[in-house]
Amino acid sequence: MTDVPAHLHAFDWPDRVVIGTLGRPGARTFYLQVRTGEQIMSIALEKEQSALLAMKVDEVLDQLRAVEGNPYSVPTGTPVELVDNDPLDAVQEQFRAGTIGIGWDPTTAQLIIEAQPLPAEGVEPDEDEAAESEMLRVRIPVGAARAFTQRTREIVDAGRPLCTLCGQPIDPDGHTCIIPEF
């Protein structure tokens, strides 16, 4: 994973880790929200980042599951007791995610997600600025990680339906289909 930044928001055994949205389909903002007790952190993500994060977490879990003897007890599906369909807690955006990394800690059998903010627009980060950066680091047990990916896929898929002719999203107030000519 990365060097420890000056402002590290660490959640080692969080009570909750979810992707959720605010807004209507077509204008949703995606958030990665983590909570331990009264401490809540929400970072904004793009829909594509959310989908890719879920896919990569599942890939890591599937690779771990394939290890002979499955020493980490990685489940194939989501344990029912870990399903979380509740809405997001109150959202106060800490930052918009730029770089997101995934790792594995075999000593605790936890998946690690790290997210750093997008650099300020028009500013090239230098080494000194990188040392002062902010980061969210979340450690998730394997069962909770499966629940995280299931919910994330459901949230991503709950957007606007796609047009069967052109493949573009259909807005609630209508859709003009532009079919490419061959």
PDB file of C-alpha atoms in Angstrom:
ATOM      1  CA  MET A   1       0.000   0.000   0.000  1.00  0.00           C
ATOM      2  CA  THR A   2       1.124   3.634   0.165  1.00  0.00           C
ATOM      3  CA  ASP A   3       3.130   5.735   2.598  1.00  0.00           C
ATOM      4  CA  VAL A   4       1.213   7.124   5.542  1.00  0.00           C
ATOM      5  CA  PRO A   5       0.044  10.682   4.788  1.00  0.00           C
ATOM      6  CA  ALA A   6      -0.164  13.495   7.332  1.00  0.00           C
ATOM      7  CA  HIS A   7      -3.960  13.154   7.595  1.00  0.00           C
ATOM      8  CA  LEU A   8      -4.852   9.453   7.793  1.00  0.00           C
ATOM      9  CA  HIS A   9      -8.460   8.508   8.525  1.00  0.00           C
ATOM     10  CA  ALA A  10      -8.084   4.871   9.639  1.00  0.00           C
ATOM     11  CA  PHE A  11     -10.961   2.474  10.248  1.00  0.00           C
ATOM     12  CA  ASP A  12      -9.533  -0.868  11.369  1.00  0.00           C
ATOM     13  CA  TRP A  13     -12.708  -2.778  12.345  1.00  0.00           C
ATOM     14  CA  PRO A  14     -15.550  -0.530  11.121  1.00  0.00           C
ATOM     15  CA  ASP A  15     -19.170  -1.080  12.108  1.00  0.00           C
ATOM     16  CA  ARG A  16     -20.251  -0.221   8.578  1.00  0.00           C
ATOM     17  CA  VAL A  17     -18.650   0.131   5.118  1.00  0.00           C
ATOM     18  CA  VAL A  18     -21.024   0.844   2.222  1.00  0.00           C
ATOM     19  CA  ILE A  19     -21.413   2.543  -1.109  1.00  0.00           C
ATOM     20  CA  GLY A  20     -24.582   4.612  -1.303  1.00  0.00           C
ATOM     21  CA  THR A  21     -26.000   7.476  -3.316  1.00  0.00           C
ATOM     22  CA  LEU A  22     -27.770  10.773  -2.920  1.00  0.00           C
ATOM     23  CA  GLY A  23     -29.927  12.205  -5.706  1.00  0.00           C
ATOM     24  CA  ARG A  24     -32.163  10.782  -8.395  1.00  0.00           C
ATOM     25  CA  PRO A  25     -30.972   8.415 -11.137  1.00  0.00           C
ATOM     26  CA  GLY A  26     -29.034  10.378 -13.721  1.00  0.00           C
ATOM     27  CA  ALA A  27     -27.954  12.924 -11.117  1.00  0.00           C
ATOM     28  CA  ARG A  28     -26.740  10.671  -8.299  1.00  0.00           C
ATOM     29  CA  THR A  29     -23.617  11.278  -6.267  1.00  0.00           C
ATOM     30  CA  PHE A  30     -21.916   8.092  -5.091  1.00  0.00           C
ATOM     31  CA  TYR A  31     -20.322   7.910  -1.635  1.00  0.00           C
ATOM     32  CA  LEU A  32     -18.087   5.435   0.135  1.00  0.00           C
ATOM     33  CA  GLN A  33     -19.194   5.747   3.743  1.00  0.00           C
ATOM     34  CA  VAL A  34     -17.445   4.225   6.750  1.00  0.00           C
ATOM     35  CA  ARG A  35     -18.619   4.285  10.350  1.00  0.00           C
ATOM     36  CA  THR A  36     -17.148   3.197  13.656  1.00  0.00           C
ATOM     37  CA  GLY A  37     -19.298   4.212  16.602  1.00  0.00           C
ATOM     38  CA  GLU A  38     -20.042   7.932  16.215  1.00  0.00           C
ATOM     39  CA  GLN A  39     -17.163   8.498  13.753  1.00  0.00           C
ATOM     40  CA  ILE A  40     -18.496   8.673  10.174  1.00  0.00           C
ATOM     41  CA  MET A  41     -16.560   9.488   7.024  1.00  0.00           C
ATOM     42  CA  SER A  42     -18.006   9.933   3.540  1.00  0.00           C
ATOM     43  CA  ILE A  43     -15.986  10.367   0.370  1.00  0.00           C
ATOM     44  CA  ALA A  44     -17.460  11.007  -3.069  1.00  0.00           C
ATOM     45  CA  LEU A  45     -16.791   8.576  -5.910  1.00  0.00           C
ATOM     46  CA  GLU A  46     -17.729   8.329  -9.536  1.00  0.00           C
ATOM     47  CA  LYS A  47     -20.175   5.592 -10.501  1.00  0.00           C
ATOM     48  CA  GLU A  48     -17.423   3.917 -12.535  1.00  0.00           C
ATOM     49  CA  GLN A  49     -15.036   4.006  -9.550  1.00  0.00           C
ATOM     50  CA  SER A  50     -17.709   2.355  -7.400  1.00  0.00           C
ATOM     51  CA  ALA A  51     -18.317  -0.407  -9.949  1.00  0.00           C
ATOM     52  CA  LEU A  52     -14.592  -1.013 -10.478  1.00  0.00           C
ATOM     53  CA  LEU A  53     -13.936  -1.085  -6.724  1.00  0.00           C
ATOM     54  CA  ALA A  54     -16.582  -3.790  -6.227  1.00  0.00           C
ATOM     55  CA  MET A  55     -15.210  -5.801  -9.147  1.00  0.00           C
ATOM     56  CA  LYS A  56     -11.617  -5.612  -7.871  1.00  0.00           C
ATOM     57  CA  VAL A  57     -12.594  -6.476  -4.283  1.00  0.00           C
ATOM     58  CA  ASP A  58     -14.435  -9.556  -5.587  1.00  0.00           C
ATOM     59  CA  GLU A  59     -11.383 -10.505  -7.686  1.00  0.00           C
ATOM     60  CA  VAL A  60      -9.094 -10.328  -4.639  1.00  0.00           C
ATOM     61  CA  LEU A  61     -11.543 -12.363  -2.551  1.00  0.00           C
ATOM     62  CA  ASP A  62     -11.883 -14.972  -5.328  1.00  0.00           C
ATOM     63  CA  GLN A  63      -8.078 -15.256  -5.569  1.00  0.00           C
ATOM     64  CA  LEU A  64      -7.840 -15.745  -1.802  1.00  0.00           C
ATOM     65  CA  ARG A  65     -10.631 -18.309  -1.915  1.00  0.00           C
ATOM     66  CA  ALA A  66      -8.672 -20.254  -4.542  1.00  0.00           C
ATOM     67  CA  VAL A  67      -5.690 -20.618  -2.181  1.00  0.00           C
ATOM     68  CA  GLU A  68      -5.406 -24.283  -1.276  1.00  0.00           C
ATOM     69  CA  GLY A  69      -7.441 -25.009   1.836  1.00  0.00           C
ATOM     70  CA  ASN A  70      -8.988 -21.483   1.840  1.00  0.00           C
ATOM     71  CA  PRO A  71      -7.086 -20.557   5.042  1.00  0.00           C
ATOM     72  CA  TYR A  72      -8.872 -17.206   5.306  1.00  0.00           C
ATOM     73  CA  SER A  73     -12.420 -18.684   5.205  1.00  0.00           C
ATOM     74  CA  VAL A  74     -13.441 -16.452   2.316  1.00  0.00           C
ATOM     75  CA  PRO A  75     -17.145 -16.991   1.599  1.00  0.00           C
ATOM     76  CA  THR A  76     -18.382 -17.427  -1.983  1.00  0.00           C
ATOM     77  CA  GLY A  77     -21.449 -15.271  -1.338  1.00  0.00           C
ATOM     78  CA  THR A  78     -22.674 -12.666   1.076  1.00  0.00           C
ATOM     79  CA  PRO A  79     -23.442 -13.908   4.588  1.00  0.00           C
ATOM     80  CA  VAL A  80     -27.110 -13.026   5.283  1.00  0.00           C
ATOM     81  CA  GLU A  81     -26.300 -11.421   8.639  1.00  0.00           C
ATOM     82  CA  LEU A  82     -23.985  -8.922   6.922  1.00  0.00           C
ATOM     83  CA  VAL A  83     -26.473  -7.632   4.310  1.00  0.00           C
ATOM     84  CA  ASP A  84     -26.862  -3.852   4.725  1.00  0.00           C
ATOM     85  CA  ASN A  85     -29.642  -2.211   2.711  1.00  0.00           C
ATOM     86  CA  ASP A  86     -30.030   0.830   4.967  1.00  0.00           C
ATOM     87  CA  PRO A  87     -29.633   4.333   3.531  1.00  0.00           C
ATOM     88  CA  LEU A  88     -26.458   6.308   4.083  1.00  0.00           C
ATOM     89  CA  ASP A  89     -26.000   8.016   7.425  1.00  0.00           C
ATOM     90  CA  ALA A  90     -25.834  11.827   7.328  1.00  0.00           C
ATOM     91  CA  VAL A  91     -23.341  12.710   4.590  1.00  0.00           C
ATOM     92  CA  GLN A  92     -20.657  15.337   5.023  1.00  0.00           C
ATOM     93  CA  GLU A  93     -18.278  14.880   2.098  1.00  0.00           C
ATOM     94  CA  GLN A  94     -14.651  14.757   3.281  1.00  0.00           C
ATOM     95  CA  PHE A  95     -13.170  14.675  -0.227  1.00  0.00           C
ATOM     96  CA  ARG A  96     -13.679  13.355  -3.765  1.00  0.00           C
ATOM     97  CA  ALA A  97     -11.694  10.187  -4.369  1.00  0.00           C
ATOM     98  CA  GLY A  98      -8.934  10.220  -6.941  1.00  0.00           C
ATOM     99  CA  THR A  99      -6.618   7.268  -6.377  1.00  0.00           C
ATOM    100  CA  ILE A 100      -8.095   4.110  -4.842  1.00  0.00           C
ATOM    101  CA  GLY A 101      -5.987   1.101  -3.874  1.00  0.00           C
ATOM    102  CA  ILE A 102      -6.801  -2.379  -2.608  1.00  0.00           C
ATOM    103  CA  GLY A 103      -4.572  -4.571  -0.479  1.00  0.00           C
ATOM    104  CA  TRP A 104      -4.631  -7.627   1.756  1.00  0.00           C
ATOM    105  CA  ASP A 105      -3.403  -8.092   5.329  1.00  0.00           C
ATOM    106  CA  PRO A 106      -2.911 -11.829   5.951  1.00  0.00           C
ATOM    107  CA  THR A 107      -2.159 -11.247   9.650  1.00  0.00           C
ATOM    108  CA  THR A 108      -5.722 -10.035  10.294  1.00  0.00           C
ATOM    109  CA  ALA A 109      -7.425 -11.622   7.244  1.00  0.00           C
ATOM    110  CA  GLN A 110      -8.722  -8.224   6.202  1.00  0.00           C
ATOM    111  CA  LEU A 111      -9.045  -6.515   2.869  1.00  0.00           C
ATOM    112  CA  ILE A 112      -7.669  -2.957   2.823  1.00  0.00           C
ATOM    113  CA  ILE A 113      -9.152  -0.106   0.809  1.00  0.00           C
ATOM    114  CA  GLU A 114      -7.237   3.155   0.577  1.00  0.00           C
ATOM    115  CA  ALA A 115      -8.553   6.293  -1.072  1.00  0.00           C
ATOM    116  CA  GLN A 116      -6.802   9.597  -1.648  1.00  0.00           C
ATOM    117  CA  PRO A 117      -8.410  12.819  -2.868  1.00  0.00           C
ATOM    118  CA  LEU A 118      -8.230  14.166  -6.376  1.00  0.00           C
ATOM    119  CA  PRO A 119      -5.477  16.759  -6.637  1.00  0.00           C
ATOM    120  CA  ALA A 120      -6.652  20.353  -6.726  1.00  0.00           C
ATOM    121  CA  GLU A 121      -7.557  21.366 -10.278  1.00  0.00           C
ATOM    122  CA  GLY A 122      -4.589  22.769 -12.189  1.00  0.00           C
ATOM    123  CA  VAL A 123      -2.108  21.822  -9.457  1.00  0.00           C
ATOM    124  CA  GLU A 124       0.589  19.233 -10.048  1.00  0.00           C
ATOM    125  CA  PRO A 125       1.291  17.358  -6.794  1.00  0.00           C
ATOM    126  CA  ASP A 126       4.926  17.337  -5.705  1.00  0.00           C
ATOM    127  CA  GLU A 127       6.642  15.130  -3.130  1.00  0.00           C
ATOM    128  CA  ASP A 128       6.153  17.604  -0.264  1.00  0.00           C
ATOM    129  CA  GLU A 129       2.457  17.954  -1.043  1.00  0.00           C
ATOM    130  CA  ALA A 130       2.072  14.161  -1.273  1.00  0.00           C
ATOM    131  CA  ALA A 131       3.534  13.827   2.230  1.00  0.00           C
ATOM    132  CA  GLU A 132       0.875  16.275   3.498  1.00  0.00           C
ATOM    133  CA  SER A 133      -2.005  14.570   1.683  1.00  0.00           C
ATOM    134  CA  GLU A 134      -5.106  13.044   3.155  1.00  0.00           C
ATOM    135  CA  MET A 135      -6.104   9.371   2.993  1.00  0.00           C
ATOM    136  CA  LEU A 136      -8.938   7.092   4.018  1.00  0.00           C
ATOM    137  CA  ARG A 137      -7.802   3.584   5.004  1.00  0.00           C
ATOM    138  CA  VAL A 138     -10.430   0.935   5.742  1.00  0.00           C
ATOM    139  CA  ARG A 139      -9.761  -2.638   6.834  1.00  0.00           C
ATOM    140  CA  ILE A 140     -12.639  -5.028   6.183  1.00  0.00           C
ATOM    141  CA  PRO A 141     -13.056  -8.683   7.185  1.00  0.00           C
ATOM    142  CA  VAL A 142     -13.738 -11.023   4.236  1.00  0.00           C
ATOM    143  CA  GLY A 143     -17.452 -11.550   4.955  1.00  0.00           C
ATOM    144  CA  ALA A 144     -18.074  -7.811   5.238  1.00  0.00           C
ATOM    145  CA  ALA A 145     -16.097  -7.326   2.011  1.00  0.00           C
ATOM    146  CA  ARG A 146     -18.475  -9.724   0.189  1.00  0.00           C
ATOM    147  CA  ALA A 147     -21.462  -7.809   1.576  1.00  0.00           C
ATOM    148  CA  PHE A 148     -19.822  -4.548   0.445  1.00  0.00           C
ATOM    149  CA  THR A 149     -19.441  -5.770  -3.140  1.00  0.00           C
ATOM    150  CA  GLN A 150     -22.995  -7.121  -3.329  1.00  0.00           C
ATOM    151  CA  ARG A 151     -24.504  -3.845  -2.148  1.00  0.00           C
ATOM    152  CA  THR A 152     -22.225  -1.807  -4.417  1.00  0.00           C
ATOM    153  CA  ARG A 153     -23.238  -3.784  -7.515  1.00  0.00           C
ATOM    154  CA  GLU A 154     -26.920  -3.348  -6.592  1.00  0.00           C
ATOM    155  CA  ILE A 155     -26.483   0.419  -6.083  1.00  0.00           C
ATOM    156  CA  VAL A 156     -24.606   0.838  -9.377  1.00  0.00           C
ATOM    157  CA  ASP A 157     -27.215  -1.227 -11.269  1.00  0.00           C
ATOM    158  CA  ALA A 158     -30.112   0.781  -9.771  1.00  0.00           C
ATOM    159  CA  GLY A 159     -29.497   3.726 -12.097  1.00  0.00           C
ATOM    160  CA  ARG A 160     -31.382   4.728 -15.212  1.00  0.00           C
ATOM    161  CA  PRO A 161     -32.415   1.895 -17.554  1.00  0.00           C
ATOM    162  CA  LEU A 162     -30.508   1.617 -20.833  1.00  0.00           C
ATOM    163  CA  CYS A 163     -32.170   2.036 -24.225  1.00  0.00           C
ATOM    164  CA  THR A 164     -32.299  -1.282 -26.091  1.00  0.00           C
ATOM    165  CA  LEU A 165     -31.653   0.482 -29.417  1.00  0.00           C
ATOM    166  CA  CYS A 166     -28.745   2.835 -28.706  1.00  0.00           C
ATOM    167  CA  GLY A 167     -27.526   1.667 -25.283  1.00  0.00           C
ATOM    168  CA  GLN A 168     -27.703   5.158 -23.741  1.00  0.00           C
ATOM    169  CA  PRO A 169     -29.423   5.830 -20.386  1.00  0.00           C
ATOM    170  CA  ILE A 170     -33.093   6.779 -20.514  1.00  0.00           C
ATOM    171  CA  ASP A 171     -33.936   9.853 -18.428  1.00  0.00           C
ATOM    172  CA  PRO A 172     -37.220   9.961 -16.467  1.00  0.00           C
ATOM    173  CA  ASP A 173     -38.360  12.922 -18.597  1.00  0.00           C
ATOM    174  CA  GLY A 174     -37.671  11.227 -21.932  1.00  0.00           C
ATOM    175  CA  HIS A 175     -34.987  10.012 -24.309  1.00  0.00           C
ATOM    176  CA  THR A 176     -33.981  10.890 -27.837  1.00  0.00           C
ATOM    177  CA  CYS A 177     -32.461   7.833 -29.407  1.00  0.00           C
ATOM    178  CA  ILE A 178     -29.642   8.448 -31.848  1.00  0.00           C
ATOM    179  CA  ILE A 179     -28.920   5.264 -33.738  1.00  0.00           C
ATOM    180  CA  PRO A 180     -25.574   5.261 -35.557  1.00  0.00           C
ATOM    181  CA  GLU A 181     -25.714   4.721 -39.327  1.00  0.00           C
ATOM    182  CA  PHE A 182     -23.822   1.803 -40.830  1.00  0.00           C
TER     183      PHE A 182
END
